[in-house]
Tab-separated table of C-alpha atoms and ligand atoms in Angstrom:
chain	number	residue	atom	x	y	z
A	1	MET	CA	-0.050	-0.140	-0.097
A	2	LYS	CA	1.407	3.546	-1.072
A	3	VAL	CA	0.408	6.791	0.535
A	4	TYR	CA	1.296	10.275	-0.398
A	5	ASN	CA	3.374	11.914	2.496
A	6	THR	CA	3.506	15.639	2.517
A	7	LEU	CA	6.684	15.432	4.544
A	8	SER	CA	8.534	13.785	1.441
A	9	LYS	CA	6.116	15.060	-0.917
A	10	ARG	CA	5.928	11.525	-2.616
A	11	LYS	CA	4.003	8.297	-2.564
A	12	GLU	CA	5.808	5.907	0.057
A	13	GLU	CA	5.312	2.557	0.595
A	14	PHE	CA	3.313	2.332	3.916
A	15	VAL	CA	5.033	0.384	6.655
A	16	PRO	CA	3.547	0.307	10.053
A	17	LEU	CA	5.711	0.874	13.349
A	18	LYS	CA	4.557	-2.305	14.428
A	19	ASP	CA	3.503	-5.207	12.556
A	20	GLY	CA	-0.368	-5.483	11.986
A	21	GLU	CA	-0.790	-2.357	13.905
A	22	VAL	CA	-1.826	1.270	12.785
A	23	SER	CA	-1.903	4.283	15.162
A	24	MET	CA	-3.441	7.053	13.311
A	25	TYR	CA	-4.393	10.647	14.660
A	26	VAL	CA	-6.584	13.026	12.989
A	27	CYS	CA	-7.102	16.718	13.882
A	28	GLY	CA	-10.726	17.002	14.890
A	29	PRO	CA	-12.977	20.170	14.836
A	30	THR	CA	-13.152	23.196	17.038
A	31	VAL	CA	-16.738	22.819	18.736
A	32	TYR	CA	-18.676	25.796	18.607
A	33	ASN	CA	-21.225	25.435	16.171
A	34	LEU	CA	-22.693	22.792	13.645
A	35	ILE	CA	-20.093	21.242	11.470
A	36	HIS	CA	-20.011	22.232	7.904
A	37	ILE	CA	-19.598	19.907	4.991
A	38	GLY	CA	-15.862	21.229	4.489
A	39	ASN	CA	-15.277	19.777	8.157
A	40	ALA	CA	-16.918	16.587	7.091
A	41	ARG	CA	-14.361	15.790	4.404
A	42	PRO	CA	-11.452	14.614	6.487
A	43	MET	CA	-13.881	12.773	8.712
A	44	ILE	CA	-15.036	11.092	5.743
A	45	VAL	CA	-11.753	10.452	3.898
A	46	PHE	CA	-9.764	9.294	6.748
A	47	ASP	CA	-12.724	6.984	8.419
A	48	THR	CA	-12.546	5.448	4.623
A	49	ALA	CA	-8.625	4.929	5.050
A	50	ARG	CA	-9.271	3.078	8.359
A	51	ARG	CA	-11.947	1.016	7.277
A	52	TYR	CA	-9.945	-0.103	4.517
A	53	MET	CA	-6.690	-0.766	6.439
A	54	GLU	CA	-9.022	-2.409	8.740
A	55	HIS	CA	-10.219	-4.668	5.916
A	56	LYS	CA	-6.678	-5.397	5.087
A	57	GLY	CA	-6.347	-6.972	8.807
A	58	TYR	CA	-4.546	-3.900	10.608
A	59	ARG	CA	-5.655	-3.136	13.790
A	60	VAL	CA	-6.167	0.650	13.603
A	61	ASN	CA	-5.870	2.778	16.827
A	62	TYR	CA	-7.454	5.764	15.807
A	63	VAL	CA	-7.578	9.039	17.789
A	64	SER	CA	-9.421	12.082	16.922
A	65	ASN	CA	-9.749	15.100	19.384
A	66	PHE	CA	-12.428	17.659	20.009
A	67	THR	CA	-11.050	21.324	20.598
A	68	ASP	CA	-13.140	22.333	23.219
A	69	VAL	CA	-11.256	25.485	24.545
A	70	ASP	CA	-10.933	28.402	22.207
A	71	ASP	CA	-11.738	31.989	21.553
A	72	LYS	CA	-14.912	31.091	19.386
A	73	ILE	CA	-16.210	28.986	22.162
A	74	ILE	CA	-15.594	31.411	24.703
A	75	LYS	CA	-17.104	34.156	22.621
A	76	LYS	CA	-20.115	32.270	21.942
A	77	ALA	CA	-20.539	31.131	25.513
A	78	ASN	CA	-20.549	34.779	26.566
A	79	GLU	CA	-23.098	35.724	23.882
A	80	GLU	CA	-25.541	33.088	25.440
A	81	GLY	CA	-24.455	33.923	29.074
A	82	VAL	CA	-23.427	30.442	29.841
A	83	ASP	CA	-20.351	28.312	30.680
A	84	ALA	CA	-17.971	27.422	27.884
A	85	SER	CA	-18.457	23.767	28.649
A	86	VAL	CA	-22.233	24.268	27.632
A	87	ILE	CA	-21.365	25.399	24.190
A	88	SER	CA	-18.556	22.687	23.773
A	89	GLU	CA	-20.609	19.714	25.106
A	90	ARG	CA	-23.621	20.709	22.933
A	91	TYR	CA	-21.787	20.974	19.787
A	92	ILE	CA	-19.673	17.552	20.484
A	93	GLU	CA	-23.017	15.718	20.647
A	94	GLU	CA	-24.413	17.450	17.637
A	95	CYS	CA	-21.115	16.491	15.777
A	96	LYS	CA	-21.484	12.688	16.879
A	97	LYS	CA	-24.979	12.757	15.495
A	98	ASP	CA	-23.687	14.075	12.184
A	99	MET	CA	-20.702	11.509	12.373
A	100	LYS	CA	-23.406	8.806	12.968
A	101	GLY	CA	-25.311	9.933	9.953
A	102	LEU	CA	-22.444	10.160	7.724
A	103	ASN	CA	-21.645	6.542	8.798
A	104	VAL	CA	-18.016	7.756	10.378
A	105	LYS	CA	-16.982	5.303	12.844
A	106	PRO	CA	-16.495	6.597	16.377
A	107	ALA	CA	-12.842	6.931	17.011
A	108	THR	CA	-11.094	4.661	19.456
A	109	VAL	CA	-10.614	7.634	21.732
A	110	HIS	CA	-12.054	10.949	21.357
A	111	PRO	CA	-9.984	13.283	23.731
A	112	LYS	CA	-11.217	16.864	24.570
A	113	ALA	CA	-8.419	19.559	25.410
A	114	THR	CA	-10.101	20.636	28.658
A	115	GLU	CA	-9.312	16.950	29.959
A	116	GLU	CA	-5.658	16.881	29.299
A	117	ILE	CA	-4.590	20.311	30.827
A	118	GLY	CA	-2.343	18.283	33.223
A	119	GLY	CA	-0.450	16.464	30.117
A	120	MET	CA	0.047	20.030	28.445
A	121	ILE	CA	1.571	21.610	31.406
A	122	GLU	CA	3.987	18.549	31.663
A	123	MET	CA	4.872	19.036	28.019
A	124	ILE	CA	5.419	22.662	28.306
A	125	GLN	CA	7.528	22.169	31.395
A	126	THR	CA	9.617	19.740	29.700
A	127	LEU	CA	10.205	21.959	26.526
A	128	ILE	CA	11.325	24.954	28.973
A	129	ASP	CA	13.606	22.528	30.980
A	130	LYS	CA	15.074	21.520	27.454
A	131	GLY	CA	15.621	25.123	26.271
A	132	HIS	CA	12.697	24.894	23.502
A	133	ALA	CA	10.293	27.244	25.441
A	134	TYR	CA	10.573	30.599	27.143
A	135	VAL	CA	8.350	32.344	29.754
A	136	ALA	CA	7.827	36.038	28.811
A	137	GLU	CA	7.044	38.761	31.527
A	138	ASP	CA	3.282	38.273	31.676
A	139	GLY	CA	3.483	34.633	31.915
A	140	THR	CA	3.169	33.517	28.537
A	141	VAL	CA	5.123	30.693	27.394
A	142	TYR	CA	6.369	30.341	23.788
A	143	PHE	CA	7.975	27.800	21.954
A	144	SER	CA	11.286	29.127	20.297
A	145	THR	CA	11.345	27.855	16.821
A	146	ARG	CA	14.914	28.715	16.288
A	147	SER	CA	15.751	26.227	18.794
A	148	PHE	CA	14.322	23.319	16.658
A	149	LYS	CA	16.393	22.793	13.699
A	150	ASP	CA	14.028	21.042	11.646
A	151	TYR	CA	11.100	23.782	11.784
A	152	GLY	CA	9.588	24.000	8.518
A	153	LYS	CA	10.170	20.505	7.306
A	154	LEU	CA	6.822	19.612	6.722
A	155	SER	CA	5.382	22.685	5.175
A	156	HIS	CA	8.606	23.048	2.817
A	157	LYS	CA	8.217	26.870	3.347
A	158	ASN	CA	11.078	29.380	2.978
A	159	LEU	CA	11.602	30.265	6.788
A	160	ASP	CA	13.049	33.703	6.204
A	161	ASP	CA	10.124	34.903	3.939
A	162	LEU	CA	7.681	33.552	6.668
A	163	ARG	CA	9.562	35.335	9.343
A	164	SER	CA	9.513	38.824	7.533
A	165	GLY	CA	5.898	38.223	6.809
A	166	ALA	CA	4.806	37.100	10.447
A	167	ARG	CA	6.805	40.139	11.649
A	168	SER	CA	4.279	42.345	10.187
A	169	LEU	CA	1.354	40.261	11.693
A	170	LEU	CA	2.420	40.657	15.133
A	171	VAL	CA	-0.587	41.335	17.575
A	172	SER	CA	-0.414	43.619	20.769
A	173	GLY	CA	1.390	41.427	23.617
A	174	GLU	CA	3.461	39.731	21.012
A	175	ASP	CA	6.382	41.897	21.147
A	176	GLN	CA	7.912	39.701	23.918
A	177	LYS	CA	8.183	36.907	21.396
A	178	GLN	CA	11.896	36.295	20.616
A	179	ASP	CA	10.952	35.245	16.838
A	180	PRO	CA	8.129	36.378	14.731
A	181	LEU	CA	7.848	32.612	14.088
A	182	ASP	CA	7.413	31.736	17.956
A	183	PHE	CA	4.293	30.347	18.897
A	184	VAL	CA	2.168	30.313	22.041
A	185	LEU	CA	2.246	27.319	24.443
A	186	TRP	CA	0.361	28.813	27.456
A	187	LYS	CA	-1.424	32.390	27.678
A	188	PRO	CA	-2.597	34.256	30.657
A	189	LYS	CA	-6.267	34.366	31.238
A	190	LYS	CA	-8.486	37.339	30.248
A	191	GLU	CA	-11.568	38.472	32.059
A	192	GLY	CA	-14.537	36.003	31.544
A	193	GLU	CA	-12.470	33.258	30.119
A	194	PRO	CA	-12.041	29.913	31.687
A	195	TYR	CA	-8.532	29.298	33.252
A	196	TRP	CA	-6.518	26.634	34.695
A	197	GLU	CA	-3.632	26.996	37.568
A	198	SER	CA	-0.024	26.660	35.937
A	199	PRO	CA	3.542	27.115	37.047
A	200	TRP	CA	3.636	30.204	34.775
A	201	CYS	CA	0.303	32.033	35.390
A	202	GLN	CA	-3.412	31.192	35.535
A	203	GLY	CA	-4.237	30.805	32.119
A	204	ARG	CA	-4.991	28.351	29.210
A	205	PRO	CA	-3.134	26.381	26.565
A	206	GLY	CA	-2.255	27.573	22.915
A	207	TRP	CA	-3.912	25.502	20.214
A	208	HIS	CA	-0.979	23.286	18.989
A	209	ILE	CA	-0.020	21.547	22.266
A	210	GLU	CA	-3.107	19.478	22.785
A	211	CYS	CA	-2.509	17.415	19.662
A	212	SER	CA	0.972	16.564	20.671
A	213	VAL	CA	0.020	15.660	24.120
A	214	MET	CA	-2.847	13.601	23.234
A	215	SER	CA	-1.392	11.860	20.683
A	216	ARG	CA	1.596	10.735	23.015
A	217	LYS	CA	-0.956	9.649	25.467
A	218	TYR	CA	-2.988	7.594	23.545
A	219	LEU	CA	-0.889	6.462	20.847
A	220	GLY	CA	2.815	6.778	22.114
A	221	GLU	CA	5.810	8.891	21.290
A	222	GLN	CA	5.738	7.856	17.498
A	223	ILE	CA	2.807	7.164	15.417
A	224	ASP	CA	2.163	5.994	11.885
A	225	ILE	CA	-0.243	8.347	10.560
A	226	HIS	CA	-1.309	12.031	11.380
A	227	ALA	CA	-4.001	13.554	9.191
A	228	GLY	CA	-6.080	16.556	8.566
A	229	GLY	CA	-7.022	19.103	6.082
A	230	GLU	CA	-4.338	20.567	4.041
A	231	ASP	CA	-4.788	24.186	5.993
A	232	LEU	CA	-3.236	22.459	8.895
A	233	ILE	CA	-0.104	21.652	7.179
A	234	PHE	CA	0.954	25.502	8.552
A	235	PRO	CA	1.266	26.427	10.941
A	236	HIS	CA	-0.592	23.997	13.139
A	237	HIS	CA	1.248	20.547	12.005
A	238	GLU	CA	4.527	22.260	11.750
A	239	ASN	CA	4.184	23.371	15.494
A	240	GLU	CA	2.809	19.833	16.666
A	241	ILE	CA	6.126	18.393	15.031
A	242	ALA	CA	8.437	21.091	16.803
A	243	GLN	CA	6.690	20.403	20.137
A	244	SER	CA	6.484	16.738	20.010
A	245	GLU	CA	10.160	15.933	18.625
A	246	ALA	CA	11.681	18.543	20.637
A	247	ALA	CA	10.048	16.953	23.932
A	248	ASN	CA	10.360	13.345	22.863
A	249	ASP	CA	13.712	13.509	20.942
A	250	LYS	CA	11.869	11.036	18.625
A	251	GLU	CA	10.398	11.720	14.876
A	252	PHE	CA	6.842	12.143	15.561
A	253	ALA	CA	4.560	10.885	12.772
A	254	LYS	CA	6.097	8.618	9.730
A	255	TYR	CA	3.201	9.535	7.190
A	256	TRP	CA	1.359	13.076	6.956
A	257	LEU	CA	-1.602	13.023	5.175
A	258	HIS	CA	-3.701	16.006	4.040
A	259	ASN	CA	-6.970	16.227	2.288
A	260	ALA	CA	-7.673	19.139	0.067
A	261	PHE	CA	-10.402	21.506	0.461
A	262	LEU	CA	-14.019	21.172	-0.086
A	263	ASN	CA	-15.031	24.472	-2.229
A	264	ILE	CA	-17.962	26.087	-3.247
A	265	ASP	CA	-17.722	28.088	-6.272
A	266	ASN	CA	-13.852	27.419	-6.509
A	267	HIS	CA	-13.502	28.849	-2.849
A	268	LYS	CA	-12.743	27.075	0.354
A	269	MET	CA	-15.762	26.591	2.320
A	270	SER	CA	-15.396	27.871	5.714
A	271	LYS	CA	-17.412	29.574	8.477
A	272	SER	CA	-15.346	32.773	8.393
A	273	ALA	CA	-16.091	33.395	4.985
A	274	GLY	CA	-20.012	32.376	5.496
A	275	ASN	CA	-19.728	30.232	2.545
A	276	PHE	CA	-20.812	26.998	4.057
A	277	PHE	CA	-23.623	24.316	4.310
A	278	THR	CA	-23.594	22.305	7.830
A	279	VAL	CA	-24.054	18.762	7.448
A	280	ARG	CA	-27.300	19.352	9.295
A	281	ASP	CA	-28.549	21.732	6.230
A	282	ILE	CA	-27.589	18.727	3.714
A	283	SER	CA	-29.342	15.934	5.715
A	284	GLU	CA	-32.519	17.908	5.523
A	285	LYS	CA	-32.480	17.372	1.785
A	286	TYR	CA	-30.683	13.976	1.191
A	287	ASP	CA	-29.859	10.844	3.210
A	288	LEU	CA	-26.339	11.484	4.415
A	289	GLN	CA	-25.112	8.565	2.622
A	290	VAL	CA	-25.509	10.639	-0.422
A	291	LEU	CA	-23.159	13.278	0.805
A	292	ARG	CA	-20.495	10.619	1.693
A	293	PHE	CA	-20.760	9.195	-1.769
A	294	PHE	CA	-19.853	12.499	-3.209
A	295	MET	CA	-17.005	12.903	-0.860
A	296	LEU	CA	-15.600	9.841	-2.220
A	297	SER	CA	-15.881	10.235	-5.663
A	298	ALA	CA	-13.081	12.504	-5.738
A	299	HIS	CA	-9.554	11.522	-4.476
A	300	TYR	CA	-8.805	13.153	-1.079
A	301	ARG	CA	-6.070	15.288	-2.483
A	302	SER	CA	-7.996	16.785	-5.266
A	303	PRO	CA	-10.041	19.847	-4.613
A	304	LEU	CA	-13.608	19.484	-4.733
A	305	ASN	CA	-16.337	21.688	-5.749
A	306	PHE	CA	-19.594	21.465	-4.219
A	307	SER	CA	-22.691	21.991	-6.181
A	308	ALA	CA	-26.321	20.756	-6.337
A	309	GLU	CA	-26.132	19.078	-9.549
A	310	LEU	CA	-23.238	17.084	-8.446
A	311	MET	CA	-25.443	16.126	-5.109
A	312	GLU	CA	-27.921	14.804	-7.560
A	313	ALA	CA	-25.665	13.014	-9.629
A	314	ALA	CA	-24.118	11.173	-6.432
A	315	LYS	CA	-27.851	10.222	-5.218
A	316	ASN	CA	-28.330	8.825	-8.680
A	317	SER	CA	-25.022	7.048	-8.757
A	318	LEU	CA	-25.545	5.483	-5.035
A	319	GLU	CA	-29.131	4.363	-6.066
A	320	ARG	CA	-27.498	2.431	-8.788
A	321	ILE	CA	-25.226	0.628	-6.116
A	322	THR	CA	-28.346	0.077	-3.541
A	323	GLY	CA	-30.844	-0.833	-6.361
A	324	CYS	CA	-28.627	-3.927	-7.482
A	325	VAL	CA	-28.255	-5.219	-4.241
A	326	GLY	CA	-32.043	-5.029	-3.753
A	327	ASN	CA	-32.787	-6.548	-6.904
A	328	LEU	CA	-30.075	-9.219	-6.020
A	329	ASN	CA	-32.102	-9.605	-2.746
A	330	PHE	CA	-35.378	-9.925	-4.554
A	331	LEU	CA	-33.839	-12.735	-6.704
A	332	LEU	CA	-32.611	-14.300	-3.496
A	333	GLU	CA	-35.728	-14.777	-1.915
A	334	ARG	CA	-37.263	-16.545	-4.823
A	335	ALA	CA	-33.846	-18.539	-5.781
A	336	ALA	CA	-33.634	-22.111	-5.616
A	337	ASP	CA	-31.251	-23.593	-2.927
A	338	GLY	CA	-27.929	-25.511	-4.454
A	339	GLY	CA	-24.430	-24.684	-5.029
A	340	MET	CA	-23.298	-22.587	-8.078
A	341	THR	CA	-23.056	-24.371	-11.869
A	342	GLU	CA	-20.043	-24.482	-13.507
A	343	GLU	CA	-20.714	-21.348	-15.720
A	344	GLU	CA	-21.592	-19.589	-12.392
A	345	GLN	CA	-18.260	-20.404	-10.756
A	346	GLU	CA	-16.425	-18.839	-13.710
A	347	ASP	CA	-18.572	-15.725	-13.559
A	348	ALA	CA	-18.043	-15.594	-9.631
A	349	LYS	CA	-13.988	-15.726	-10.559
A	350	GLN	CA	-14.630	-12.828	-12.853
A	351	ALA	CA	-16.464	-10.904	-10.577
A	352	GLU	CA	-13.687	-11.201	-7.818
A	353	THR	CA	-11.400	-9.337	-10.369
A	354	TYR	CA	-13.491	-6.359	-9.618
A	355	THR	CA	-12.234	-6.435	-5.906
A	356	ALA	CA	-8.619	-6.840	-7.228
A	357	GLN	CA	-9.529	-3.754	-8.902
A	358	PHE	CA	-10.933	-2.124	-6.024
A	359	ASP	CA	-7.857	-2.978	-3.885
A	360	GLU	CA	-5.319	-1.811	-6.327
A	361	ALA	CA	-7.109	1.424	-6.560
A	362	MET	CA	-7.038	1.724	-2.374
A	363	ASP	CA	-3.708	0.625	-2.327
A	364	ASP	CA	-2.885	3.645	-4.483
A	365	ASP	CA	-3.125	6.388	-1.882
A	366	PHE	CA	-6.666	5.604	-0.921
A	367	ASN	CA	-7.800	6.509	-4.485
A	368	THR	CA	-11.562	6.244	-3.756
A	369	ALA	CA	-12.826	7.393	-7.153
A	370	ASP	CA	-11.025	4.643	-9.005
A	371	ALA	CA	-12.267	2.237	-6.414
A	372	ILE	CA	-15.838	3.377	-6.588
A	373	ALA	CA	-15.496	3.007	-10.272
A	374	ALA	CA	-14.644	-0.646	-9.599
A	375	ILE	CA	-17.868	-0.990	-7.778
A	376	PHE	CA	-19.621	0.373	-10.520
A	377	ASP	CA	-17.838	-2.333	-13.106
A	378	LEU	CA	-19.007	-4.979	-10.457
A	379	VAL	CA	-22.536	-3.560	-10.572
A	380	LYS	CA	-22.766	-3.750	-14.133
A	381	PHE	CA	-21.585	-7.340	-14.106
A	382	ALA	CA	-24.302	-8.245	-11.524
A	383	ASN	CA	-26.832	-6.608	-13.520
A	384	THR	CA	-25.875	-8.736	-16.598
A	385	HIS	CA	-25.223	-12.063	-14.973
A	386	ALA	CA	-27.956	-12.423	-12.368
A	387	SER	CA	-31.162	-13.695	-13.133
A	388	GLU	CA	-34.105	-15.713	-12.022
A	389	ARG	CA	-32.416	-18.771	-12.996
A	390	SER	CA	-29.302	-18.072	-10.790
A	391	THR	CA	-28.579	-20.114	-7.682
A	392	ARG	CA	-28.599	-18.686	-4.311
A	393	ALA	CA	-24.852	-19.167	-3.893
A	394	PHE	CA	-24.188	-17.111	-6.801
A	395	LEU	CA	-26.537	-14.304	-5.839
A	396	THR	CA	-25.321	-14.483	-2.309
A	397	ALA	CA	-21.578	-14.176	-3.671
A	398	LEU	CA	-22.560	-11.197	-5.929
A	399	ARG	CA	-24.417	-9.284	-3.085
A	400	ASP	CA	-21.752	-9.887	-0.426
A	401	GLU	CA	-18.953	-8.910	-2.746
A	402	ILE	CA	-20.743	-5.622	-3.641
A	403	VAL	CA	-21.851	-5.069	0.128
A	404	THR	CA	-18.520	-5.580	1.384
A	405	LEU	CA	-16.758	-3.153	-0.990
A	406	ALA	CA	-19.235	-0.637	-0.413
A	407	ASP	CA	-18.930	-1.088	3.441
A	408	ILE	CA	-15.284	-0.375	3.065
A	409	CYS	CA	-16.263	3.166	1.925
A	410	GLY	CA	-18.626	3.321	4.506
A	411	LEU	CA	-21.631	3.290	2.179
A	412	ILE	CA	-24.540	0.913	3.005
A	413	ALA	CA	-25.440	-0.925	-0.126
A	414	ASP	CA	-28.046	-3.327	1.461
A	415	ARG	CA	-30.673	-1.086	2.980
A	416	LYS	CA	-33.046	-4.021	4.046
A	417	GLU	CA	-32.334	-3.617	7.562
A	418	GLU	CA	-33.490	-0.031	7.186
A	419	LEU	CA	-37.006	-0.904	5.663
A	420	LEU	CA	-38.854	2.168	6.529
A	421	ASP	CA	-41.913	1.943	8.817
A	422	ALA	CA	-44.285	2.788	6.238
A	423	ASP	CA	-42.947	-0.409	4.488
A	424	VAL	CA	-43.193	-2.558	7.186
A	425	GLU	CA	-47.142	-1.356	7.706
A	426	ALA	CA	-47.879	-1.787	4.050
A	427	LEU	CA	-46.541	-5.381	4.044
A	428	ILE	CA	-48.468	-6.188	7.427
A	429	GLN	CA	-51.488	-4.780	5.858
A	430	GLU	CA	-51.107	-7.087	2.563
A	431	ARG	CA	-50.526	-9.965	4.989
A	432	GLN	CA	-53.740	-9.377	6.883
A	433	ASP	CA	-55.279	-9.110	3.530
A	434	ALA	CA	-53.872	-12.594	2.323
A	435	ARG	CA	-55.136	-14.035	5.529
A	436	LYS	CA	-58.725	-12.859	5.032
A	437	ALA	CA	-58.520	-14.240	1.464
A	438	LYS	CA	-57.304	-17.317	3.104
A	439	ASN	CA	-54.089	-16.956	1.001
A	440	PHE	CA	-52.094	-18.334	3.421
A	441	ALA	CA	-49.016	-19.273	1.563
A	442	ARG	CA	-48.688	-15.508	0.714
A	443	ALA	CA	-49.520	-14.411	4.686
A	444	ASP	CA	-46.334	-16.952	5.326
A	445	GLU	CA	-44.217	-15.430	2.883
A	446	ILE	CA	-44.692	-11.834	3.596
A	447	ARG	CA	-43.815	-12.982	7.334
A	448	ASP	CA	-40.682	-14.518	6.114
A	449	ILE	CA	-39.710	-11.430	4.094
A	450	LEU	CA	-40.342	-9.345	6.982
A	451	ALA	CA	-38.366	-11.811	9.606
A	452	ALA	CA	-35.253	-11.690	7.014
A	453	ARG	CA	-35.277	-7.718	7.597
A	454	GLY	CA	-35.410	-8.110	11.174
A	455	ILE	CA	-39.081	-7.145	11.721
A	456	ILE	CA	-40.719	-9.463	14.389
A	457	LEU	CA	-44.457	-9.790	14.080
A	458	GLU	CA	-46.517	-10.277	17.138
A	459	ASP	CA	-50.530	-11.366	16.792
A	460	THR	CA	-52.058	-9.666	19.788
A	461	ARG	CA	-55.813	-9.210	20.671
A	462	GLU	CA	-55.460	-5.438	19.621
A	463	GLY	CA	-54.102	-6.619	16.140
A	464	VAL	CA	-50.653	-7.004	14.742
A	465	LYS	CA	-47.710	-5.536	16.814
A	466	TRP	CA	-44.298	-5.240	15.083
A	467	LYS	CA	-40.722	-4.605	16.536
A	468	ARG	CA	-37.226	-4.604	15.004
A	469	ALA	CA	-34.973	-7.107	16.264
B	501	AMP	P1	-11.663	23.440	12.169
B	501	AMP	O1	-12.680	23.213	13.046
B	501	AMP	O2	-11.784	24.664	11.377
B	501	AMP	O3	-10.319	23.282	12.931
B	501	AMP	O4	-11.460	22.303	11.133
B	501	AMP	C1	-11.619	20.887	11.546
B	501	AMP	C2	-11.148	20.165	10.082
B	501	AMP	O5	-11.804	20.351	8.918
B	501	AMP	C3	-9.651	20.305	9.861
B	501	AMP	O6	-8.929	19.020	9.629
B	501	AMP	C4	-9.699	21.284	8.481
B	501	AMP	O7	-8.480	21.063	7.801
B	501	AMP	C5	-10.658	20.683	7.994
B	501	AMP	N1	-11.602	21.684	7.000
B	501	AMP	C6	-11.980	22.808	7.313
B	501	AMP	N2	-12.521	23.486	6.225
B	501	AMP	C7	-12.457	22.562	5.132
B	501	AMP	C8	-13.011	22.643	3.841
B	501	AMP	N3	-13.475	23.529	3.287
B	501	AMP	N4	-12.468	21.682	3.254
B	501	AMP	C9	-11.827	20.530	3.635
B	501	AMP	N5	-11.514	20.302	4.839
B	501	AMP	C10	-11.900	21.219	5.593
B	502	ZN	ZN1	-3.966	18.730	15.601
């Protein structure tokens, strides 16, 4: 498997630190509002990378943080007259709902910055002790970028240019910095802000330190993959590298993966620019599976432009996959038992080549665009090779293959478990009518169809009741 490493600007063979295991850290959202669909892109693409690695047999330890202390959270809390934690807890819950809708698996751990302050203070102290950080008069602690010789290795930027640019961006209070590129590890509290005790002043951490600390705590000093959107390369990830490597004297992450932006009218979608749709907005119009499909239809390193037309196209494409599986299920309910015929065995072998095609695409830096094309080739093959004459074994093999490949992408191809309430009610009514007409064969058949979809019927005096298994 090859992955593109921002550090080397090349595709590299993926070799994990520990055989059969992958440690992966993905920078998560700042929770002060509903997430927008740009924030959903890293969630979806790196969840898919995780699913693929798990499919290949790796045990993936996946950590993704919630930044729950930040200027924007505090501002919103002050506006509403509540504690900052009320805002962050509210939007963590909302974010988790969106993730569930997008079928993004929960991380192994979702640490929160406010619960890791002790670890941050400890790492900052280590950096001071080792001469990589200094305390300004007002108690602010800065990381000294000049003390870390590899500073700039991830973003491949010209540091002198950056320095002169940064000099003009200094804001009040920052004149105590020894270098314009130095960044804050700890800052003094301001009126009305949450704060913690520390050896330097009552205050709160800078943004970057949380990821270095949480990553080390939950995954160890060295990790395999660190990921996030490309806007995080500089300064966030560059600063994480400086902190972690200066504190631990070890290379931090082996592979740095970054997704390109989700754009709208060719501009980055962002809260600050106001050109965004929340995941919740989209969920009012579409099943979020459509949004997931749309995101995966492009390679994660290619910019992706959001539009209503592309969402419609994604909806239709996804329906081709679910429709094919629905048809296979329909045929399966009626198919004769028995093993595959010789001809079907040949066809099944041919069908497996699409899985190989899928794997090849995913092995090439998680090329989901080509992987989805392989699923479509398989769907086309299934549509032309499955019929009323097919055996149960053959139909099952085709269905399972499609469902498995879709599942690696986090797409639910087999929606039979998700029979809508209205469909269940309609089938129950049909069963009642069949019984009244003494068509017991049909009544039993409907009971079986419902049972296969996890619907349990109970005949009571008040009529038929049902529940999901
Ligand atoms: P934030 O809450 O802004 O820190 O963003 C959380 C994650 O979403 C980070 O990995 C960002 O890089 C990513 N992100 C934000 N906006 C976009 C966008 N328009 N397209 C792709 N990724 C984005
Ligand atoms: Zn981070």
